[in-house]
């Protein structure tokens, strides 16, 4: 990037400064491991201990009224994000402020009092990734990036390609070459720079890191601008609290891939309390994984801190991260809040997708199926209190993972086009 | 329905009354042909002349402030719809208040001053049908319907099945048995009552009319509760005006299937003027059709009033109505406003889908591609004034019509997973 450039000899030099207020109220990048703070820039690892960096803030007073007067998208929370004050003026996909639906039919099915579904399937490219990508895009712009890029197999690719198109910044999206053709189309429609890589997702990811290190001015959303990107998930927490009438839920169930989303929702709740925007109260955080990719659930159940990487084998492909970067922080957040991390089989995931559709008219992808199936399991095994108010997060749209359920739903009957055939098939209720 | 019941001898009798305020400020059903007014009920044809019925109102004073204080969905306009005042309390999919995006990149490509995209692809089931179905659902509830039903090949089926699930009312969705399996899954996930019919869409539609006549208590959204259903499209017009800052656009381009949406947006604009919610001003309405199903465009160009039915053959399947019920009203609205009805080829539709995605990050289905391609053509042939502000409506999501563009977009290159291969492919910008 122009702000920080790799020189031929491998050293980096400041080339030009960042504009005033480029990152709003963000004050520094802070190491989650050693607490070391460095200046805001396109960095993701602590220069002292190589720990992950996250954005720290110096928040002014922020009121509910100011937020409520803002736009109907994530920028209503711009004072709490690493973005400039004029962020709405820069073309972006305007994600967020998705539906929070009270799910009474589902509550009855689960045998619990009150449950809400935060439905991110109605975001611009139909997943929560539009939130994080919008924050990464702002950072890329402030760093004067030439290319906006990512390695991905699905939701992230869609979000990056779409956001880059709207912002008028060139994109480069790297996918495994054996990705199903419909999923390739979902991203190729937005960019003429979809690049197929002969290898699996890990190979694609490694290539992205190589390119980020070699090329000047490439912003890989989940590599060199990751600290800014990750902050976007906080908006899920802010919205849930605001949509509940400015209060925190008692329990929340969140899917775990890298673990970033869960830890950022927790961060959001804590920030709201600190800023006096909601009352302090205890809340339990639960993480959801698929049995085919369960490293954090395994560590949770074993009562250990070390997360042993696994080789993913599950239909919940958007959760299939075998070595989750934020896994240990998920263990912290769930344990310290009195929650848990639970896992479910692919068949339980399929059934939960259909259950959510049949009870609430929401078509979720496999990640949302995982979250709901885990919720059901937590009720059954007594870890989730059925008398307390629960929120679950639906992170993406079922249209993207149709194959998962195509074998288990279909027509009830096939009839000739006349009323007699309709009656003969036993469909009449007259 | 219970309110009006078919007796065994074929006559109908009033069985029980409707509750007070069941249809809000709606006052009657009015015939669009002869002006005859009848009581609100599950009727769709004028008993005098068989003309189409539409909802008439007795509006009280309505202020911008009251609307702005309402929920972030179509119910903020409940005072202008045939729904009860407590409509938000009944479980529904909460559609509407979708993005209105200013499209600067697209404007540049088209060579026009200012264009906005009203993006209904982010509705709960990803099309504008969620709006009309929500209004039909309210009517079905007030008529105490036992089954909520429709014939459909796509968007409408999704919307009906999802809305019924959430409302807890049994659904029945009739589709042609040769419908592609992914499209069957999109609806079957929501209902265990998807019924495949051996025949084409016209056969399915005819069967629906037969069932509506024979069965007691079946509410077919686009048959016997059609007048209530159709009113839902007005919310597109209300939202566009509110999101522009309470003013009407100069020009608007709307796809034409039955023609209902175009005429209802026009009705909405006129109502807003009449209620003093926006200033009166001239606006031009344009209709968009595919050349493979162009009955209204043909009549417009020929300068005649009679619409000659066609046999549809186009990739824009959600617009493929060969004998559009509201076609003559589309001719009225476009001619009297100084607009036009134009048509485009399937290839132009495909190119427009990619153009919208590449310029604004919006993935539209073939209907939206038709609307944009027509807009481009109207600029080229001088019928649309490039110096005036234009709004186009994107009615649905490209994920539902992936096949349309799968042949024309794809990866730029396939490489090995290392930086040397990346460089060798000419992808480096270092």
Coordinates of C-alpha atoms in Angstrom, one line a residue, chain A:
Chain A
X1 CA 0.0 0.0 0.0
X2 CA 1.1 3.5 -0.4
X3 CA 1.0 4.3 3.3
X4 CA 3.4 1.4 4.0
X5 CA 5.4 0.1 1.1
X6 CA 7.7 -3.0 0.8
X7 CA 11.0 -1.8 -0.4
X8 CA 13.2 -4.0 -2.7
X9 CA 15.6 -4.7 0.2
X10 CA 12.7 -6.0 2.3
X11 CA 12.5 -3.1 4.7
X12 CA 9.3 -1.0 4.9
X13 CA 9.2 2.7 4.9
X14 CA 6.4 5.2 5.5
X15 CA 5.7 6.6 2.0
X16 CA 2.8 9.0 2.8
X17 CA 0.7 9.7 5.8
X18 CA -2.8 8.7 6.5
X19 CA -5.4 11.4 6.3
X20 CA -6.8 12.9 9.5
X21 CA -9.6 10.9 10.9
X22 CA -9.0 8.0 8.5
X23 CA -10.0 5.5 11.2
X24 CA -12.5 7.5 13.2
X25 CA -12.1 6.9 16.9
X26 CA -9.7 4.0 16.5
X27 CA -6.4 4.9 18.3
X28 CA -4.0 2.0 17.7
X29 CA -3.5 -1.6 16.9
X30 CA -3.2 -3.6 20.1
X31 CA -1.7 -7.1 20.5
X32 CA -4.2 -9.5 22.0
X33 CA -1.4 -11.5 23.5
X34 CA 1.2 -9.1 24.9
X35 CA -0.8 -5.8 24.9
X36 CA 1.8 -4.0 22.9
X37 CA 0.3 -1.1 20.9
X38 CA 1.5 0.1 17.5
X39 CA 0.3 2.8 15.1
X40 CA -2.7 2.1 12.9
X41 CA -1.6 0.6 9.6
X42 CA -1.9 -2.5 7.3
X43 CA -0.5 -4.8 9.9
X44 CA -1.9 -7.9 11.4
X45 CA 0.8 -9.5 13.6
X46 CA 2.5 -8.0 16.6
X47 CA 6.1 -7.0 15.9
X48 CA 7.0 -8.0 19.4
X49 CA 5.4 -11.4 19.9
X50 CA 3.6 -12.2 16.5
X51 CA 0.3 -12.2 18.4
X52 CA -2.8 -11.1 16.5
X53 CA -3.5 -7.4 16.4
X54 CA -6.9 -5.8 17.0
X55 CA -8.2 -2.3 16.8
X56 CA -8.2 -0.2 20.0
X57 CA -10.3 2.9 20.4
X58 CA -10.5 6.2 22.3
X59 CA -14.3 6.5 22.3
X60 CA -16.0 9.9 22.9
X61 CA -19.5 10.0 24.5
X62 CA -22.0 8.3 22.1
X63 CA -25.7 8.4 22.6
X64 CA -28.6 6.2 21.5
X65 CA -30.1 9.2 19.8
X66 CA -27.1 9.8 17.6
X67 CA -27.1 6.2 16.5
X68 CA -30.8 6.1 15.8
X69 CA -30.5 9.2 13.7
X70 CA -28.0 7.4 11.5
X71 CA -28.5 5.5 8.3
X72 CA -30.3 2.1 8.2
X73 CA -27.1 0.1 7.8
X74 CA -23.9 -0.5 9.8
X75 CA -22.7 3.1 9.4
X76 CA -25.1 4.1 12.1
X77 CA -22.4 2.7 14.4
X78 CA -19.5 4.4 12.6
X79 CA -18.4 6.1 15.9
X80 CA -17.6 2.6 17.1
X81 CA -15.8 1.3 14.0
X82 CA -12.4 2.1 12.5
X83 CA -13.8 4.2 9.7
X84 CA -13.9 7.9 8.9
X85 CA -16.8 10.1 9.8
X86 CA -17.8 10.6 6.2
X87 CA -17.9 6.8 5.5
X88 CA -21.5 6.9 4.1
X89 CA -20.3 9.2 1.3
X90 CA -18.0 6.6 -0.2
X91 CA -19.8 4.1 -2.4
X92 CA -20.3 0.8 -0.5
X93 CA -22.9 -1.9 -0.4
X94 CA -24.6 -0.5 2.6
X95 CA -24.9 -3.7 4.6
X96 CA -26.5 -4.4 7.9
X97 CA -29.5 -3.5 9.9
X98 CA -30.9 -6.9 8.9
X99 CA -34.1 -8.3 10.5
X100 CA -34.2 -9.5 14.1
X101 CA -37.2 -11.8 14.1
X102 CA -38.9 -13.1 17.1
X103 CA -39.4 -16.8 16.4
X104 CA -42.5 -18.0 18.2
X105 CA -43.1 -21.1 16.1
X106 CA -39.5 -22.1 16.6
X107 CA -39.6 -21.4 20.3
X108 CA -42.6 -23.8 20.6
X109 CA -40.7 -26.5 18.6
X110 CA -37.6 -26.2 20.8
X111 CA -39.6 -26.0 24.0
X112 CA -38.2 -22.6 25.1
X113 CA -39.7 -19.3 26.1
X114 CA -38.3 -16.7 23.7
X115 CA -36.0 -17.0 20.8
X116 CA -34.9 -14.4 18.2
X117 CA -33.2 -15.0 14.9
X118 CA -30.8 -12.3 13.6
X119 CA -31.1 -12.9 9.9
X120 CA -28.0 -11.9 7.9
X121 CA -29.1 -13.8 4.9
X122 CA -30.8 -10.6 3.6
X123 CA -27.5 -8.6 3.4
X124 CA -26.5 -7.3 0.0
X125 CA -24.6 -10.5 -1.0
X126 CA -26.6 -12.6 1.4
X127 CA -24.2 -13.2 4.3
X128 CA -22.6 -11.4 7.2
X129 CA -19.4 -11.1 5.2
X130 CA -20.8 -7.9 3.7
X131 CA -20.3 -6.3 7.2
X132 CA -16.6 -7.2 7.6
X133 CA -15.8 -6.5 3.9
X134 CA -17.3 -3.0 4.2
X135 CA -14.9 -2.2 7.0
X136 CA -12.0 -3.8 5.1
X137 CA -12.9 -1.7 2.1
X138 CA -12.8 1.4 4.1
X139 CA -9.3 0.5 5.4
X140 CA -8.1 -0.4 1.9
X141 CA -9.3 2.9 0.6
X142 CA -7.5 4.8 3.4
X143 CA -4.3 2.8 2.8
X144 CA -4.7 3.7 -0.9
X145 CA -4.7 0.1 -2.0
X146 CA -4.6 -0.7 -5.7
X147 CA -6.3 -4.1 -5.5
X148 CA -9.0 -5.4 -3.1
X149 CA -8.6 -9.1 -2.8
X150 CA -9.3 -12.4 -0.9
X151 CA -8.9 -16.1 -1.0
X152 CA -12.3 -17.8 -0.5
X153 CA -14.7 -20.6 -1.5
X154 CA -17.9 -18.7 -1.1
X155 CA -19.5 -16.0 0.9
X156 CA -16.3 -13.9 1.3
X157 CA -15.6 -14.1 -2.5
X158 CA -19.1 -12.8 -3.3
X159 CA -18.8 -9.9 -0.7
X160 CA -15.4 -8.8 -1.8
X161 CA -16.2 -8.9 -5.6
X162 CA -19.4 -7.0 -5.1
X163 CA -18.0 -4.4 -2.7
X164 CA -15.0 -3.7 -5.0
X165 CA -17.3 -3.3 -8.0
X166 CA -19.5 -0.7 -6.3
X167 CA -16.5 1.1 -4.9
X168 CA -14.8 1.2 -8.3
X169 CA -11.6 -0.5 -7.0
X170 CA -10.1 -3.4 -8.9
X171 CA -10.7 -6.8 -7.2
X172 CA -8.9 -10.1 -7.3
X173 CA -10.7 -13.2 -6.0
X174 CA -8.8 -16.5 -5.6
X175 CA -10.8 -19.7 -5.5
X176 CA -9.9 -23.5 -5.6
X177 CA -10.2 -24.5 -9.3
X178 CA -12.5 -27.4 -8.4
X179 CA -15.2 -25.1 -6.9
X180 CA -18.6 -25.9 -8.2
X181 CA -19.5 -23.9 -11.3
X182 CA -22.6 -22.1 -9.8
X183 CA -20.4 -20.8 -6.9
X184 CA -17.9 -19.6 -9.5
X185 CA -20.7 -17.7 -11.3
X186 CA -21.8 -16.0 -8.0
X187 CA -18.4 -14.2 -7.9
X188 CA -17.5 -14.0 -11.6
X189 CA -20.6 -11.9 -12.2
X190 CA -19.0 -9.1 -10.1
X191 CA -15.4 -9.3 -11.3
X192 CA -13.4 -10.0 -14.4
X193 CA -10.5 -11.0 -12.1
X194 CA -11.6 -14.4 -10.6
X195 CA -8.6 -16.6 -10.5
X196 CA -8.8 -20.3 -10.2
X197 CA -6.0 -22.0 -8.3
X198 CA -5.1 -25.7 -8.7
X199 CA -5.2 -26.7 -5.0
X200 CA -7.5 -26.8 -2.0
X201 CA -8.5 -23.8 0.1
X202 CA -5.3 -24.0 2.2
X203 CA -3.2 -23.8 -0.9
X204 CA -5.2 -20.8 -2.1
X205 CA -4.9 -19.1 1.3
X206 CA -1.1 -19.7 1.3
X207 CA -0.8 -18.2 -2.1
X208 CA -2.8 -15.1 -0.9
X209 CA -0.3 -14.6 1.9
X210 CA 2.6 -14.9 -0.6
X211 CA 1.1 -12.3 -2.9
X212 CA 0.3 -10.0 0.0
X213 CA 4.0 -10.1 1.0
X214 CA 5.3 -9.7 -2.6
X215 CA 2.9 -7.2 -4.2
X216 CA 2.7 -3.5 -3.3
X217 CA -0.8 -2.2 -2.7
X218 CA -2.8 -5.4 -2.5
X219 CA -5.3 -5.4 0.4
X220 CA -6.3 -8.9 1.2
X221 CA -9.3 -8.5 3.4
X222 CA -8.6 -11.4 5.7
X223 CA -4.8 -11.1 5.6
X224 CA -3.1 -7.7 5.8
X225 CA -6.2 -5.6 6.7
X226 CA -7.7 -8.3 8.9
X227 CA -7.8 -6.2 12.1
X228 CA -10.0 -3.7 10.4
X229 CA -12.1 -6.3 8.6
X230 CA -12.8 -8.3 11.8
X231 CA -14.3 -5.2 13.5
X232 CA -17.2 -5.3 11.1
X233 CA -18.6 -8.3 13.0
X234 CA -19.2 -6.1 16.1
X235 CA -22.2 -4.6 14.2
X236 CA -24.1 -7.8 14.7
X237 CA -23.9 -7.3 18.4
X238 CA -24.8 -3.6 18.2
X239 CA -27.8 -4.3 16.1
X240 CA -29.1 -7.1 18.3
X241 CA -28.9 -4.9 21.3
X242 CA -30.6 -1.9 19.6
X243 CA -33.3 -4.0 18.0
X244 CA -34.1 -5.6 21.4
X245 CA -34.8 -2.1 22.6
X246 CA -31.2 -1.2 23.8
X247 CA -30.6 -4.3 26.0
X248 CA -28.5 -7.4 25.9
X249 CA -30.0 -10.9 25.4
X250 CA -29.6 -13.5 28.2
X251 CA -28.1 -16.1 25.8
X252 CA -26.6 -16.0 22.3
X253 CA -25.6 -18.8 20.0
X254 CA -23.0 -18.0 17.3
X255 CA -21.4 -20.2 14.7
X256 CA -17.6 -20.7 15.0
X257 CA -15.3 -20.8 11.9
X258 CA -12.2 -18.8 12.7
X259 CA -14.0 -17.8 15.9
X260 CA -13.7 -14.1 15.1
X261 CA -17.4 -13.4 14.9
X262 CA -18.2 -14.8 18.3
X263 CA -15.4 -12.8 20.0
X264 CA -16.4 -9.6 18.2
X265 CA -20.0 -9.9 19.3
X266 CA -18.8 -10.3 22.8
X267 CA -16.5 -7.2 22.3
X268 CA -19.5 -5.3 21.0
X269 CA -21.7 -6.1 24.0
X270 CA -18.9 -5.1 26.4
X271 CA -18.4 -1.8 24.5
X272 CA -22.1 -1.0 24.7
X273 CA -22.0 -1.5 28.5
X274 CA -18.9 0.6 28.8
X275 CA -20.4 3.4 26.8
X276 CA -23.6 3.3 28.9
X277 CA -25.7 2.4 25.9
X278 CA -27.1 -0.7 27.5
X279 CA -27.4 -1.8 31.1
X280 CA -24.8 -4.2 32.4
X281 CA -26.1 -7.7 32.9
X282 CA -24.9 -11.3 32.7
X283 CA -25.1 -13.0 29.3
X284 CA -24.0 -16.5 28.2
X285 CA -22.3 -17.0 24.8
X286 CA -22.5 -20.4 23.0
X287 CA -20.4 -21.5 20.0
X288 CA -21.7 -23.8 17.3
X289 CA -19.5 -26.2 15.2
X290 CA -20.1 -29.1 12.9
X291 CA -18.8 -32.5 14.1
X292 CA -16.9 -32.6 10.8
X293 CA -14.9 -29.6 11.9
X294 CA -15.0 -29.4 15.7
X295 CA -11.6 -28.3 17.0
X296 CA -13.0 -25.7 19.4
X297 CA -15.9 -27.9 20.7
X298 CA -13.4 -30.7 21.3
X299 CA -11.1 -28.4 23.4
X300 CA -14.1 -27.0 25.3
X301 CA -15.3 -30.4 26.2
X302 CA -11.9 -31.6 27.2
X303 CA -11.5 -28.6 29.4
X304 CA -8.2 -27.7 27.7
X305 CA -6.8 -24.5 26.2
X306 CA -4.9 -26.0 23.4
X307 CA -6.8 -26.4 20.1
X308 CA -5.7 -29.3 18.0
X309 CA -6.2 -28.6 14.3
X310 CA -8.5 -31.0 12.3
X311 CA -9.0 -31.8 8.6
X312 CA -12.5 -30.6 7.9
X313 CA -15.1 -33.0 6.5
X314 CA -18.6 -31.4 6.7
X315 CA -21.4 -30.0 4.6
X316 CA -21.0 -26.7 6.6
X317 CA -18.2 -25.5 4.3
X318 CA -18.3 -21.9 5.5
X319 CA -17.4 -23.1 8.9
X320 CA -14.7 -25.5 7.7
X321 CA -11.6 -23.9 9.2
X322 CA -9.6 -26.7 10.8
X323 CA -7.1 -24.4 12.6
X324 CA -9.2 -21.5 13.8
X325 CA -7.2 -18.4 14.6
X326 CA -9.5 -17.1 17.3
X327 CA -10.3 -20.5 18.8
X328 CA -8.7 -19.8 22.2
X329 CA -10.6 -16.5 22.5
X330 CA -13.8 -18.4 21.8
X331 CA -12.9 -20.8 24.7
X332 CA -12.3 -17.7 26.9
X333 CA -15.6 -16.0 26.0
X334 CA -17.8 -19.1 26.3
X335 CA -16.2 -20.4 29.5
X336 CA -16.1 -17.0 31.3
X337 CA -19.8 -16.3 30.4
X338 CA -21.1 -19.7 31.5
X339 CA -21.8 -20.8 28.0
X340 CA -20.4 -23.7 26.0
X341 CA -19.2 -24.8 22.5
X342 CA -21.2 -27.7 21.1
X343 CA -21.1 -29.7 17.8
X344 CA -23.7 -31.4 15.6
X345 CA -23.6 -33.9 12.7
X346 CA -24.3 -33.1 9.1
X347 CA -27.7 -34.8 9.4
X348 CA -28.7 -32.6 12.3
X349 CA -27.6 -29.6 10.3
X350 CA -29.8 -30.6 7.4
X351 CA -32.8 -31.1 9.7
X352 CA -32.3 -27.8 11.3
X353 CA -32.2 -26.0 7.9
X354 CA -35.7 -27.4 7.2
X355 CA -36.9 -26.7 10.7
X356 CA -36.0 -23.0 10.5
X357 CA -37.6 -22.8 7.0
X358 CA -40.8 -24.6 8.1
X359 CA -41.3 -22.7 11.3
X360 CA -40.1 -19.1 10.4
X361 CA -39.8 -18.9 6.6
X362 CA -36.1 -18.3 6.8
X363 CA -33.9 -20.3 4.4
X364 CA -30.5 -20.6 6.0
X365 CA -27.2 -22.0 4.7
X366 CA -25.4 -24.9 6.4
X367 CA -23.8 -22.5 8.9
X368 CA -27.1 -21.3 10.2
X369 CA -28.3 -24.9 10.2
X370 CA -25.4 -25.7 12.5
X371 CA -26.2 -22.9 14.8
X372 CA -29.9 -23.9 15.2
X373 CA -29.0 -27.6 15.5
X374 CA -26.6 -26.8 18.3
X375 CA -29.2 -24.6 20.0
X376 CA -31.6 -27.6 20.0
X377 CA -28.9 -29.8 21.4
X378 CA -28.1 -27.3 24.1
X379 CA -31.7 -27.2 25.1
X380 CA -31.8 -31.0 25.2
X381 CA -28.7 -31.4 27.3
X382 CA -29.7 -28.6 29.7
X383 CA -26.8 -26.2 28.9
X384 CA -29.1 -23.6 27.5
X385 CA -31.8 -22.3 29.9
X386 CA -35.2 -22.5 28.2
X387 CA -36.7 -19.8 30.5
X388 CA -34.2 -17.2 29.4
X389 CA -34.3 -15.1 26.2
X390 CA -32.0 -16.5 23.5
X391 CA -30.7 -15.0 20.2
X392 CA -29.3 -17.1 17.4
X393 CA -27.4 -15.7 14.4
X394 CA -28.2 -16.8 10.8
X395 CA -25.0 -15.9 9.0
X396 CA -26.0 -16.7 5.4
X397 CA -28.5 -17.8 2.7
X398 CA -29.6 -21.3 1.8
X399 CA -29.6 -20.5 -1.9
X400 CA -25.8 -20.8 -1.7
X401 CA -25.9 -24.3 -0.3
X402 CA -28.9 -25.8 -2.0
X403 CA -27.2 -29.2 -2.4
X404 CA -27.2 -29.7 1.3
X405 CA -31.0 -30.3 1.4
X406 CA -31.9 -31.2 -2.1
X407 CA -32.1 -34.9 -1.1
X408 CA -34.5 -34.4 1.8
X409 CA -37.2 -32.0 0.5
X410 CA -39.4 -32.1 -2.6
X411 CA -42.9 -32.3 -4.0
X412 CA -45.5 -34.1 -1.9
X413 CA -47.4 -35.4 -5.0
X414 CA -47.3 -35.1 -8.8
X415 CA -50.8 -34.8 -10.4
X416 CA -52.5 -34.2 -13.7
X417 CA -53.8 -30.6 -14.3
X418 CA -57.4 -31.1 -13.3
X419 CA -59.5 -30.9 -10.1
X420 CA -60.4 -34.6 -10.2
X421 CA -56.7 -35.5 -10.0
X422 CA -56.3 -33.1 -7.1
X423 CA -59.2 -34.8 -5.3
X424 CA -58.0 -38.3 -6.1
X425 CA -54.6 -37.5 -4.6
X426 CA -56.3 -36.7 -1.3
X427 CA -55.4 -33.0 -1.4
X428 CA -58.9 -31.6 -1.2
X429 CA -60.1 -30.3 2.2
X430 CA -63.7 -29.7 1.1

